[in-house]
């Protein structure tokens, strides 16, 4: 292939840089609001906290909080959303992250603390799940944003 | 018009349209005002350039209702548009001897 003239090359590189910066700008201007991630993680944490009280009332309140929180999250997310087309993150790194988050939920769910530990155990468990969930959401969002901005995906990977 | 692989596309080559296509390539659809904010272009400029891209069959505009509030306009690259954009980027890379697909 013939070497392009210096002017052509710099113009082309400028164009490629413009493409990269437009991609980055599009990704940067359309993230899910951080407060929504925090709110959702807290809702899941509160629901889990009620559930580990291990009483019928606790289970019921936990289930209601979870369902209402999930529906609210989906409605608000749909309303605020400025992009469609996330990436299904099936990387090994993401699987490990999900496993770590799920392991915290699983282990805390198996513990049967003495009655005297409540409600502090429920509060601590709920808080742990909320923090783990929030870290997972942020980590996954950052990974996806990086891939979208750099074009490190196939167009068929974009989910509607 | 059928796009050949690695074809330089004069329509996409325009700086504003190039940026619009690059932004749209990161999603299945972007909200109209999100493109304005990301690329810092006016509503009239964006409408005009989307009209040009739409006439070529590269983008589609879709007005959708929201759970609450006013309907919003969503913009998507069509399959033809995405193919043309990918081919244009590949052609640019080829020009500078960097054939790695983005």
CSV table of N, CA and C in Angstrom, one decimal, chain B residues 16-73:
chain,number,residue,atom,x,y,z
B,16,UNK,N,-19.6,16.8,11.2
B,16,UNK,CA,-20.8,16.7,12.1
B,16,UNK,C,-21.4,15.3,12.0
B,17,UNK,N,-21.7,14.9,10.7
B,17,UNK,CA,-22.3,13.7,10.5
B,17,UNK,C,-21.5,12.5,11.0
B,18,UNK,N,-20.2,12.7,10.8
B,18,UNK,CA,-19.2,11.6,11.3
B,18,UNK,C,-19.4,11.4,12.8
B,19,UNK,N,-19.4,12.6,13.5
B,19,UNK,CA,-19.5,12.5,15.0
B,19,UNK,C,-20.9,11.9,15.4
B,20,UNK,N,-21.9,12.3,14.7
B,20,UNK,CA,-23.3,11.8,15.0
B,20,UNK,C,-23.3,10.2,14.8
B,21,UNK,N,-22.7,9.8,13.7
B,21,UNK,CA,-22.7,8.3,13.5
B,21,UNK,C,-21.8,7.6,14.5
B,22,UNK,N,-20.7,8.3,14.9
B,22,UNK,CA,-19.8,7.6,15.9
B,22,UNK,C,-20.6,7.5,17.2
B,23,UNK,N,-21.3,8.6,17.6
B,23,UNK,CA,-22.1,8.5,18.8
B,23,UNK,C,-23.1,7.4,18.8
B,24,UNK,N,-23.8,7.4,17.6
B,24,UNK,CA,-24.9,6.4,17.5
B,24,UNK,C,-24.4,5.0,17.5
B,25,UNK,N,-23.2,4.8,17.0
B,25,UNK,CA,-22.6,3.5,17.0
B,25,UNK,C,-22.4,2.8,18.3
B,26,UNK,N,-22.5,3.6,19.4
B,26,UNK,CA,-22.3,3.1,20.8
B,26,UNK,C,-23.6,2.6,21.4
B,27,UNK,N,-24.7,2.6,20.6
B,27,UNK,CA,-26.0,2.2,21.2
B,27,UNK,C,-26.9,1.7,20.1
B,28,UNK,N,-28.0,1.1,20.6
B,28,UNK,CA,-29.0,0.7,19.6
B,28,UNK,C,-29.8,2.0,19.3
B,29,UNK,N,-30.0,2.9,20.3
B,29,UNK,CA,-30.7,4.1,20.1
B,29,UNK,C,-30.2,5.1,21.1
B,30,UNK,N,-30.1,6.4,20.7
B,30,UNK,CA,-29.7,7.5,21.6
B,30,UNK,C,-30.9,8.5,21.6
B,31,UNK,N,-31.1,9.1,22.8
B,31,UNK,CA,-32.2,10.1,22.9
B,31,UNK,C,-31.6,11.4,22.2
B,32,UNK,N,-32.5,12.1,21.5
B,32,UNK,CA,-32.1,13.2,20.7
B,32,UNK,C,-31.3,14.2,21.5
B,33,UNK,N,-31.8,14.6,22.7
B,33,UNK,CA,-31.1,15.6,23.5
B,33,UNK,C,-29.7,15.1,24.0
B,34,UNK,N,-29.6,13.8,24.1
B,34,UNK,CA,-28.3,13.2,24.6
B,34,UNK,C,-27.3,13.4,23.5
B,35,UNK,N,-27.7,13.3,22.2
B,35,UNK,CA,-26.7,13.6,21.1
B,35,UNK,C,-26.3,15.0,21.1
B,36,UNK,N,-27.3,15.9,21.3
B,36,UNK,CA,-27.0,17.4,21.4
B,36,UNK,C,-26.0,17.6,22.5
B,37,UNK,N,-26.2,17.1,23.7
B,37,UNK,CA,-25.4,17.3,24.8
B,37,UNK,C,-24.0,16.7,24.6
B,38,UNK,N,-23.9,15.5,24.1
B,38,UNK,CA,-22.6,14.8,23.9
B,38,UNK,C,-21.8,15.6,22.8
B,39,UNK,N,-22.4,16.0,21.8
B,39,UNK,CA,-21.6,16.6,20.6
B,39,UNK,C,-21.6,18.1,20.7
B,40,UNK,N,-22.4,18.6,21.6
B,40,UNK,CA,-22.5,20.1,21.8
B,40,UNK,C,-22.8,20.8,20.4
B,41,UNK,N,-23.9,20.3,19.9
B,41,UNK,CA,-24.4,20.9,18.6
B,41,UNK,C,-25.9,21.4,18.9
B,42,UNK,N,-26.3,22.3,18.1
B,42,UNK,CA,-27.6,22.9,18.3
B,42,UNK,C,-28.7,22.0,17.7
B,43,UNK,N,-29.9,22.2,18.2
B,43,UNK,CA,-31.1,21.4,17.8
B,43,UNK,C,-31.2,21.5,16.3
B,44,UNK,N,-31.1,22.7,15.7
B,44,UNK,CA,-31.3,22.9,14.3
B,44,UNK,C,-30.2,22.1,13.5
B,45,UNK,N,-29.0,22.2,13.9
B,45,UNK,CA,-27.9,21.5,13.2
B,45,UNK,C,-28.1,20.0,13.2
B,46,UNK,N,-28.5,19.5,14.4
B,46,UNK,CA,-28.7,18.1,14.6
B,46,UNK,C,-29.9,17.6,13.7
B,47,UNK,N,-31.0,18.4,13.8
B,47,UNK,CA,-32.1,18.0,13.0
B,47,UNK,C,-31.8,18.0,11.5
B,48,UNK,N,-31.0,19.0,11.0
B,48,UNK,CA,-30.7,19.1,9.6
B,48,UNK,C,-29.8,17.9,9.2
B,49,UNK,N,-28.8,17.6,10.0
B,49,UNK,CA,-27.9,16.5,9.7
B,49,UNK,C,-28.6,15.1,9.8
B,50,UNK,N,-29.5,15.0,10.7
B,50,UNK,CA,-30.2,13.7,10.8
B,50,UNK,C,-31.1,13.6,9.6
B,51,UNK,N,-31.6,14.7,9.1
B,51,UNK,CA,-32.5,14.6,7.9
B,51,UNK,C,-31.7,14.1,6.7
B,52,UNK,N,-30.4,14.6,6.6
B,52,UNK,CA,-29.6,14.1,5.5
B,52,UNK,C,-29.3,12.6,5.7
B,53,UNK,N,-28.9,12.2,6.9
B,53,UNK,CA,-28.6,10.8,7.2
B,53,UNK,C,-29.9,9.9,7.0
B,54,UNK,N,-31.0,10.5,7.4
B,54,UNK,CA,-32.3,9.8,7.2
B,54,UNK,C,-32.6,9.5,5.8
B,55,UNK,N,-32.4,10.6,5.0
B,55,UNK,CA,-32.8,10.4,3.5
B,55,UNK,C,-31.9,9.3,2.9
B,56,UNK,N,-30.7,9.2,3.4
B,56,UNK,CA,-29.8,8.1,2.8
B,56,UNK,C,-30.1,6.7,3.4
B,57,UNK,N,-31.0,6.7,4.4
B,57,UNK,CA,-31.4,5.5,5.0
B,57,UNK,C,-30.4,5.0,6.1
B,58,UNK,N,-29.6,6.0,6.6
B,58,UNK,CA,-28.6,5.6,7.6
B,58,UNK,C,-29.1,5.7,9.0
B,59,UNK,N,-30.1,6.5,9.3
B,59,UNK,CA,-30.7,6.6,10.6
B,59,UNK,C,-32.2,6.6,10.6
B,60,UNK,N,-32.8,6.2,11.7
B,60,UNK,CA,-34.2,6.4,11.9
B,60,UNK,C,-34.5,7.1,13.1
B,61,UNK,N,-35.6,7.9,13.1
B,61,UNK,CA,-36.1,8.7,14.3
B,61,UNK,C,-37.4,8.1,14.7
B,62,UNK,N,-37.5,7.9,16.1
B,62,UNK,CA,-38.7,7.3,16.6
B,62,UNK,C,-39.2,8.1,17.8
B,63,UNK,N,-40.4,8.6,17.8
B,63,UNK,CA,-40.9,9.3,18.9
B,63,UNK,C,-41.6,8.3,19.9
B,64,UNK,N,-41.1,8.2,21.1
B,64,UNK,CA,-41.7,7.2,22.0
B,64,UNK,C,-42.3,7.9,23.3
B,65,UNK,N,-43.4,7.3,23.8
B,65,UNK,CA,-43.9,7.8,25.0
B,65,UNK,C,-43.1,7.4,26.2
B,66,UNK,N,-43.1,8.1,27.3
B,66,UNK,CA,-42.3,7.8,28.5
B,66,UNK,C,-43.3,7.4,29.6
B,67,UNK,N,-42.8,6.7,30.6
B,67,UNK,CA,-43.8,6.4,31.7
B,67,UNK,C,-44.5,7.6,32.2
B,68,UNK,N,-43.8,8.8,32.3
B,68,UNK,CA,-44.5,10.0,32.6
B,68,UNK,C,-43.7,11.1,31.9
B,69,UNK,N,-44.3,12.3,31.7
B,69,UNK,CA,-43.7,13.4,31.0
B,69,UNK,C,-43.9,13.3,29.5
B,70,UNK,N,-43.3,14.2,28.8
B,70,UNK,CA,-43.5,14.3,27.3
B,70,UNK,C,-42.8,13.2,26.6
B,71,UNK,N,-43.3,12.9,25.4
B,71,UNK,CA,-42.6,11.9,24.6
B,71,UNK,C,-41.3,12.4,24.1
B,72,UNK,N,-40.4,11.5,23.9
B,72,UNK,CA,-39.0,11.9,23.5
B,72,UNK,C,-38.6,11.2,22.2
B,73,UNK,N,-37.7,11.8,21.4
B,73,UNK,CA,-37.3,11.3,20.1
B,73,UNK,C,-36.0,10.5,20.3
